[in-house]
Short mmCIF file of C-alpha atoms in Angstrom, two decimals:
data_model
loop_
_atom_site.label_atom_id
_atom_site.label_comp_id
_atom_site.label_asym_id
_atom_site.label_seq_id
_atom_site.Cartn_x
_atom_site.Cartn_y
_atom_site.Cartn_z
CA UNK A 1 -22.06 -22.37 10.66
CA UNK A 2 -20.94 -19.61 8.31
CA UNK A 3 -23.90 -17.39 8.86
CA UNK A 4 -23.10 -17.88 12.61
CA UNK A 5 -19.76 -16.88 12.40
CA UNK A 6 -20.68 -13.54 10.77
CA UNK A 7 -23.45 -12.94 12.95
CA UNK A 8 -20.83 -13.03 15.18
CA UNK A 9 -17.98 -10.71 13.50
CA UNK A 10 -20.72 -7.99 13.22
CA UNK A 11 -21.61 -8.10 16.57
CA UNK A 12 -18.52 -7.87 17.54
CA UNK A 13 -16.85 -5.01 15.23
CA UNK A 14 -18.64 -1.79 17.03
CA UNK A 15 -16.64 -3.17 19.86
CA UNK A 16 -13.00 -3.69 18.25
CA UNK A 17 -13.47 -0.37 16.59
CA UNK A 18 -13.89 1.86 19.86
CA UNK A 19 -10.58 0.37 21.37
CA UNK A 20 -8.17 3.00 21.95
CA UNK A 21 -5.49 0.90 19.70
CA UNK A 22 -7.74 1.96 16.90
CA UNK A 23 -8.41 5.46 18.19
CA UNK A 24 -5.86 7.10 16.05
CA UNK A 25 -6.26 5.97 12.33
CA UNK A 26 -4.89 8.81 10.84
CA UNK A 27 -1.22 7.35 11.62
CA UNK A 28 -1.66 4.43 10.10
CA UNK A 29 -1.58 5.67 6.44
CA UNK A 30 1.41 7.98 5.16
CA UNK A 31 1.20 11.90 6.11
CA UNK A 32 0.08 13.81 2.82
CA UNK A 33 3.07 16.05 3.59
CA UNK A 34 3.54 19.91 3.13
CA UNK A 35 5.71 19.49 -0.41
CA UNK A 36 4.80 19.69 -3.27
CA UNK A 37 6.66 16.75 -4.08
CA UNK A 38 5.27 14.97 -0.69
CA UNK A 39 1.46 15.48 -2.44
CA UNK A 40 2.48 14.03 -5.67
CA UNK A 41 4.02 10.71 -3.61
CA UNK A 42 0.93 10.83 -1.27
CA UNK A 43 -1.15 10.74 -4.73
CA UNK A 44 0.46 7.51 -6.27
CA UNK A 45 0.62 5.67 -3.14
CA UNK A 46 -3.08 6.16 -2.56
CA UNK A 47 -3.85 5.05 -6.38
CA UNK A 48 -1.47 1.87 -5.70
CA UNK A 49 -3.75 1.55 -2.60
CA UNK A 50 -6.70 0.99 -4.25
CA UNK A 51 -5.75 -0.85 -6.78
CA UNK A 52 -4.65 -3.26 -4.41
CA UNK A 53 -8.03 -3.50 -3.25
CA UNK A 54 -9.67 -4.11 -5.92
CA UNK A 55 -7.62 -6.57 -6.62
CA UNK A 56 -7.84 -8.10 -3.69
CA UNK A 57 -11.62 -7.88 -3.12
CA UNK A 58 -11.20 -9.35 -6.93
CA UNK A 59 -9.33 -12.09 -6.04
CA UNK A 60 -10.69 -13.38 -2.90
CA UNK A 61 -14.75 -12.49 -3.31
CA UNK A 62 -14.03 -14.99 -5.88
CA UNK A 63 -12.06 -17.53 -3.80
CA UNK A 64 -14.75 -17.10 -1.21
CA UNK A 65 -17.72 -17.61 -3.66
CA UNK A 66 -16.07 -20.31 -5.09
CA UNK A 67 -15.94 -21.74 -1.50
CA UNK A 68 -19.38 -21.25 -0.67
CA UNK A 69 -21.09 -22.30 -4.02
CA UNK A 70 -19.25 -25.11 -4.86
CA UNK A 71 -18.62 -27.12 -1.96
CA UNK A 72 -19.45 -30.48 -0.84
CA UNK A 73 -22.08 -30.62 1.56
CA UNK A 74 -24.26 -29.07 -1.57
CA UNK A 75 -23.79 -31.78 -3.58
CA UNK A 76 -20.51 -29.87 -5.63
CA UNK A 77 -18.16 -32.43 -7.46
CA UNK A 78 -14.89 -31.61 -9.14
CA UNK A 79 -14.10 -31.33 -12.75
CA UNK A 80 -11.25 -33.84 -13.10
CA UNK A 81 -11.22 -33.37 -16.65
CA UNK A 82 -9.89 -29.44 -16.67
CA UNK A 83 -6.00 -29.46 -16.69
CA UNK A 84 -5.08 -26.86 -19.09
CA UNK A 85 -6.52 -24.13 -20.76
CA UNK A 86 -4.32 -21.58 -22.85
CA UNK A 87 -7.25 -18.66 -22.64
CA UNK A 88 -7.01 -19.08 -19.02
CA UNK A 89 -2.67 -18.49 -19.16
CA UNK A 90 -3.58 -15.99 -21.86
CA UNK A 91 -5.41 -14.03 -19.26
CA UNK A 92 -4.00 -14.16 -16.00
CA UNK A 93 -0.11 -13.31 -17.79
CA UNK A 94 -1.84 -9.76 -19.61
CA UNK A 95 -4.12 -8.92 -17.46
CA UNK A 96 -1.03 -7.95 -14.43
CA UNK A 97 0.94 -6.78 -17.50
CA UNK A 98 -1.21 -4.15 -18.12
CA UNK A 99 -1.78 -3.53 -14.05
CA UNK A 100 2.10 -3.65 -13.78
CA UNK A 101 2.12 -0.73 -16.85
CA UNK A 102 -0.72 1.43 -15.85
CA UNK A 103 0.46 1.65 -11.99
CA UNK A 104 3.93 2.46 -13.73
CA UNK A 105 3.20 5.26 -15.76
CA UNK A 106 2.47 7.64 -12.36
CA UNK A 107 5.34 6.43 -10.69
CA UNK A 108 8.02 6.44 -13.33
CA UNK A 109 6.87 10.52 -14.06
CA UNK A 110 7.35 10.93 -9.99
CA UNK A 111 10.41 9.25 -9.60
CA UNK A 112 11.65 11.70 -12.47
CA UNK A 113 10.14 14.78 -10.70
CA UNK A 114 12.34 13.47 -7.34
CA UNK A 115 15.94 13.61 -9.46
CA UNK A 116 14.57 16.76 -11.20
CA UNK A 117 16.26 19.96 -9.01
CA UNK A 118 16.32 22.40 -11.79
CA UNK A 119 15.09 26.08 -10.95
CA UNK A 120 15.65 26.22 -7.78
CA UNK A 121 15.95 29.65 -5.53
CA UNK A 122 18.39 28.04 -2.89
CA UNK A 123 21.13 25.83 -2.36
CA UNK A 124 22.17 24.25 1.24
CA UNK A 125 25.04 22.07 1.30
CA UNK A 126 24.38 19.44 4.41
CA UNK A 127 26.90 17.97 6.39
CA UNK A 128 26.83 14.84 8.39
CA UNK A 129 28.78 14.18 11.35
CA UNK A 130 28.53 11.85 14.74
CA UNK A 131 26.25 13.25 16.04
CA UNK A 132 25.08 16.67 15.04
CA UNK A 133 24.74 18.39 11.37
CA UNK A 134 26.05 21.15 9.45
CA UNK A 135 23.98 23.45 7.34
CA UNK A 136 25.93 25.80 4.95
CA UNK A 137 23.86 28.11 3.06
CA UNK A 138 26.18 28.35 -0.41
CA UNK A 139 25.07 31.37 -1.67
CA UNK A 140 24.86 33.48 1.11
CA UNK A 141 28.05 32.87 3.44
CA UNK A 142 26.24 31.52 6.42
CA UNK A 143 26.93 28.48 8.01
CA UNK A 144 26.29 26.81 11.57
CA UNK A 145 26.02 23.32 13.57
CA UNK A 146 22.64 21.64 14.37
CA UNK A 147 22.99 19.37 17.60
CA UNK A 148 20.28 17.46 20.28
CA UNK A 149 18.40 20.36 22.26
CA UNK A 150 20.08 21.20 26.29
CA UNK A 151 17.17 20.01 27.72
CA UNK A 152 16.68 16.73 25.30
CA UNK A 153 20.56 15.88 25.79
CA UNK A 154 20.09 16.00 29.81
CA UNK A 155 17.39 13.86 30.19
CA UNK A 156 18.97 10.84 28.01
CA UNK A 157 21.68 10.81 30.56
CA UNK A 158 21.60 7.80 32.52
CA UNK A 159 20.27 8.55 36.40
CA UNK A 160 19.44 12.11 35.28
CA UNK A 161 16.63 12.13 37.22
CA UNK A 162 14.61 14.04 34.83
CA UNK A 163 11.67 12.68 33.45
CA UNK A 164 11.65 12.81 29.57
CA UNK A 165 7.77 12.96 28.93
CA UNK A 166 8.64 16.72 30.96
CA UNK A 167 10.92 17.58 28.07
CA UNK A 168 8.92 19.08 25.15
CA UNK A 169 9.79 17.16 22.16
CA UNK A 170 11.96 14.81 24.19
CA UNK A 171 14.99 13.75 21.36
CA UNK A 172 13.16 15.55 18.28
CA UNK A 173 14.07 19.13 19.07
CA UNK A 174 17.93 20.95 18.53
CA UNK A 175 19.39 24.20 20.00
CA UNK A 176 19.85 25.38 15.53
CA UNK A 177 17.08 24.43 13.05
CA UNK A 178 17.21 25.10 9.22
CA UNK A 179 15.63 27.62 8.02
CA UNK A 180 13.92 28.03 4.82
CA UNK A 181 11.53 30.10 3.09
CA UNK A 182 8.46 28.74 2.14
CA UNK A 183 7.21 28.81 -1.60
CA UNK A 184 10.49 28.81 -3.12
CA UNK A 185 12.57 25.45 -4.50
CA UNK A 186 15.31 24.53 -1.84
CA UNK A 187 18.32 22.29 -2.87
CA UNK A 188 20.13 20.06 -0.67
CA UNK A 189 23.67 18.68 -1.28
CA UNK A 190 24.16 16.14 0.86
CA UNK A 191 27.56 14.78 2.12
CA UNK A 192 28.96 13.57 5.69
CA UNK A 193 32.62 13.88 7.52
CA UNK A 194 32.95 10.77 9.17
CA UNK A 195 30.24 7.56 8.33
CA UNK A 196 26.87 7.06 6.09
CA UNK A 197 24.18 9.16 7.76
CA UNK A 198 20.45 9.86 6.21
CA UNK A 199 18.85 13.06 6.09
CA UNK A 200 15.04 12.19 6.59
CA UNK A 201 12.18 14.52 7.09
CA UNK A 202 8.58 12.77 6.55
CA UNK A 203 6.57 15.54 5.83
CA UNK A 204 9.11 17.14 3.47
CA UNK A 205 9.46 13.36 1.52
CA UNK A 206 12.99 13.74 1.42
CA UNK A 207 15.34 10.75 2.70
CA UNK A 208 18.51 10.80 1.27
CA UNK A 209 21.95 9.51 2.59
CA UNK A 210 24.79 11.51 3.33
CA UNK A 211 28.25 9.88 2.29
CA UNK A 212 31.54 10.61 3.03
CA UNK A 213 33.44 11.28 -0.24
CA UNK A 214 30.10 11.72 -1.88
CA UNK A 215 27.41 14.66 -2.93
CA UNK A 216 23.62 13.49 -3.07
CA UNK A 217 21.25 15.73 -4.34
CA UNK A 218 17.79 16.44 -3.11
CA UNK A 219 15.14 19.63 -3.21
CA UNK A 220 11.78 20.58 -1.65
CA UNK A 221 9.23 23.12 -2.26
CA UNK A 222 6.90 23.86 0.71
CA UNK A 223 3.69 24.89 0.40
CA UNK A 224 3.41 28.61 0.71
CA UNK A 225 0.47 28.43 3.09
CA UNK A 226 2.23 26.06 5.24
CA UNK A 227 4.92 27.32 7.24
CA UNK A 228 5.67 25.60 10.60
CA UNK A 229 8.16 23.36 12.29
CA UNK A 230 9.06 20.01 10.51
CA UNK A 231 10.96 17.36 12.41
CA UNK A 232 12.82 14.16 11.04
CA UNK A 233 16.18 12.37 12.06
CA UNK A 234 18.73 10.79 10.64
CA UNK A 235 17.92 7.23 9.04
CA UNK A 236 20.91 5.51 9.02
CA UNK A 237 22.75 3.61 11.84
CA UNK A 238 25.43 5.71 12.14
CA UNK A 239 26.95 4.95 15.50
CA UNK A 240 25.91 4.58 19.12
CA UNK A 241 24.63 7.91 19.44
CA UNK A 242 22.57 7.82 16.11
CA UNK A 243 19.15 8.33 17.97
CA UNK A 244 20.22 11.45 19.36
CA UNK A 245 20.88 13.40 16.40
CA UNK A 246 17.43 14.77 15.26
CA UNK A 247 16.45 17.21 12.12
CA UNK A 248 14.58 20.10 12.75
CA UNK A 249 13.27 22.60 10.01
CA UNK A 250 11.50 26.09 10.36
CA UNK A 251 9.14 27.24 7.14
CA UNK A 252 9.01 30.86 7.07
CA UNK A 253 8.26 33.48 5.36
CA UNK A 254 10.29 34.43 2.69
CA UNK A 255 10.60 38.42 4.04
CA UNK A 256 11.06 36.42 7.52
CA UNK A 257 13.39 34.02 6.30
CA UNK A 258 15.14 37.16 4.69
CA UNK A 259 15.55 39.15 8.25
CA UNK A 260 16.81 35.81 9.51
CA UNK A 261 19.54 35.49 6.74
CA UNK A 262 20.79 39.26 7.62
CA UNK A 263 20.77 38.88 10.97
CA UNK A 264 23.03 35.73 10.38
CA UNK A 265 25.06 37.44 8.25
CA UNK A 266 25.42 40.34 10.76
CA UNK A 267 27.95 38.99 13.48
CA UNK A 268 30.11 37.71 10.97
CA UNK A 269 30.64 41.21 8.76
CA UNK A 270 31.20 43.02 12.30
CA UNK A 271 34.57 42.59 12.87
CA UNK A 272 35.38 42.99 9.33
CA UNK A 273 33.59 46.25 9.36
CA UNK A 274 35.00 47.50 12.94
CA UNK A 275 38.79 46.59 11.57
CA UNK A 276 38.05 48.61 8.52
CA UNK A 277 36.95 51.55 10.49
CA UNK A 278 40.04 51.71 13.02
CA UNK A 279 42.58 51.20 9.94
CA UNK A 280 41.16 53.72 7.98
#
């Protein structure tokens, strides 16, 4: 019966593997990120991984062996006279002890790494409100809202006849990303104006609410050869319209990300400069 039944399985895996709801593995395991903080979080959940399966190809080859050795139809009878052993409770208390304090180490130096913002080359204050963000670069004056896209913001309406797979990143795109540089150590001081949101960008590993009367603290480092678009959204129910309130953040250069500072800073300092001129 049992070699029948994994005759059977075998035969039968080729076929559950080519399905196309197992055509796309690579989303079933967390994104390695483009952090260096992301890689490091990426590296102890794949070590907890694994030692979950050994444990668990530990635990039940044995239960199955056990099974299939010692059962009754070959002639297995059971020891009625084993009710306690102390080496046994010896064992099975140290042995996840030291599992427990091994997977520990790793994680305990990571979650310090997380809190640890020290050295970094900017600071962005972020601002929650329902339903859009504010981004205020501290040192540098500039300052602006981050809403849902035109074209993402029509097509939720209801009856708008438009058909959101036409939209390109339907919900997930906004009319005024972040920018940062990539390669250098961004801070984020997080707060909000009206209710709990949650800043949350996957491939940056960075989740952290925003609370009115509140400053969280958070940082990133991209990888210098990854610049790009990073999306996210905010993780906290923060209202009927929470879906609609998206992250989006643009990795650039630093001597891009530089051009784009000035040319923020540059409308601002006009009218400053022009009032100057005509008093003088």
């Amino acid at each position: 019966m049992l070699r029948k039944f994994l005759k059977s399985g075998a035969a039968a895996l080729p076929t559950v593997l080519a399905t196309p709801a197992h055509a796309a593995w690579s989303g079933l395991n967390m994104p390695t990120g483009v952090t260096t903080l992301s890689g490091e979080i990426h590296y102890v959940h794949m070590l907890m991984f694994w030692v979950s399966v050994a444990i668990a190809v530990f635990v039940f080859g044995w239960m199955i062996y056990s099974l299939v050795k010692f059962r009754k139809s070959q002639g297995a009878v059971a020891d009625t006279t084993l009710v306690h052993s102390t080496k046994a409770e010896i064992i099975w208390t140290l042995v996840p002890v030291v599992i427990l304090v091994v997977c520990a180490i790793p994680a305990a130096k990571r979650l310090i790494e997380i809190e640890d913002a020290r050295g970094t080359q900017l600071t962005i204050k972020i601002t929650g409100y329902q339903w859009k963000w504010q981004y205020e670069y501290i040192d540098d004056g500039v300052s602006f809202f981050s809403t849902l896209s035109r074209d993402s913001d029509a097509a939720r309406q209801l009856d708008s006849g438009i058909d959101p797979k036409s939209v390109p990143n339907y919900l997930l795109s906004v009319d005024h990303p972040l920018v940062v540089p990539v390669g250098q150590k961004v801070r984020l001081l997080l707060t909000a104006q009206d209710v709990i949101h949650a800043w949350w960008v996957p491939d940056l590993a960075v989740k952290k609410d925003a609370i009115p009367g509140m400053i969280n603290e958070a940082w990133f480092q991209i990888d210098a050869d990854k610049p790009g678009i990073y999306r996210g959204q905010c993780a906290e129910l923060c209202g009927r319209d929470h879906g609609f309130m998206p992250i989006v953040v643009e990795a650039v250069s630093p001597e891009d990300f530089a051009a784009w500072l000035a040319a923020q800073k540059g409308p601002a300092e006009a009218p400053v400069v022009a009032a100057a001129a005509t008093t003088g």
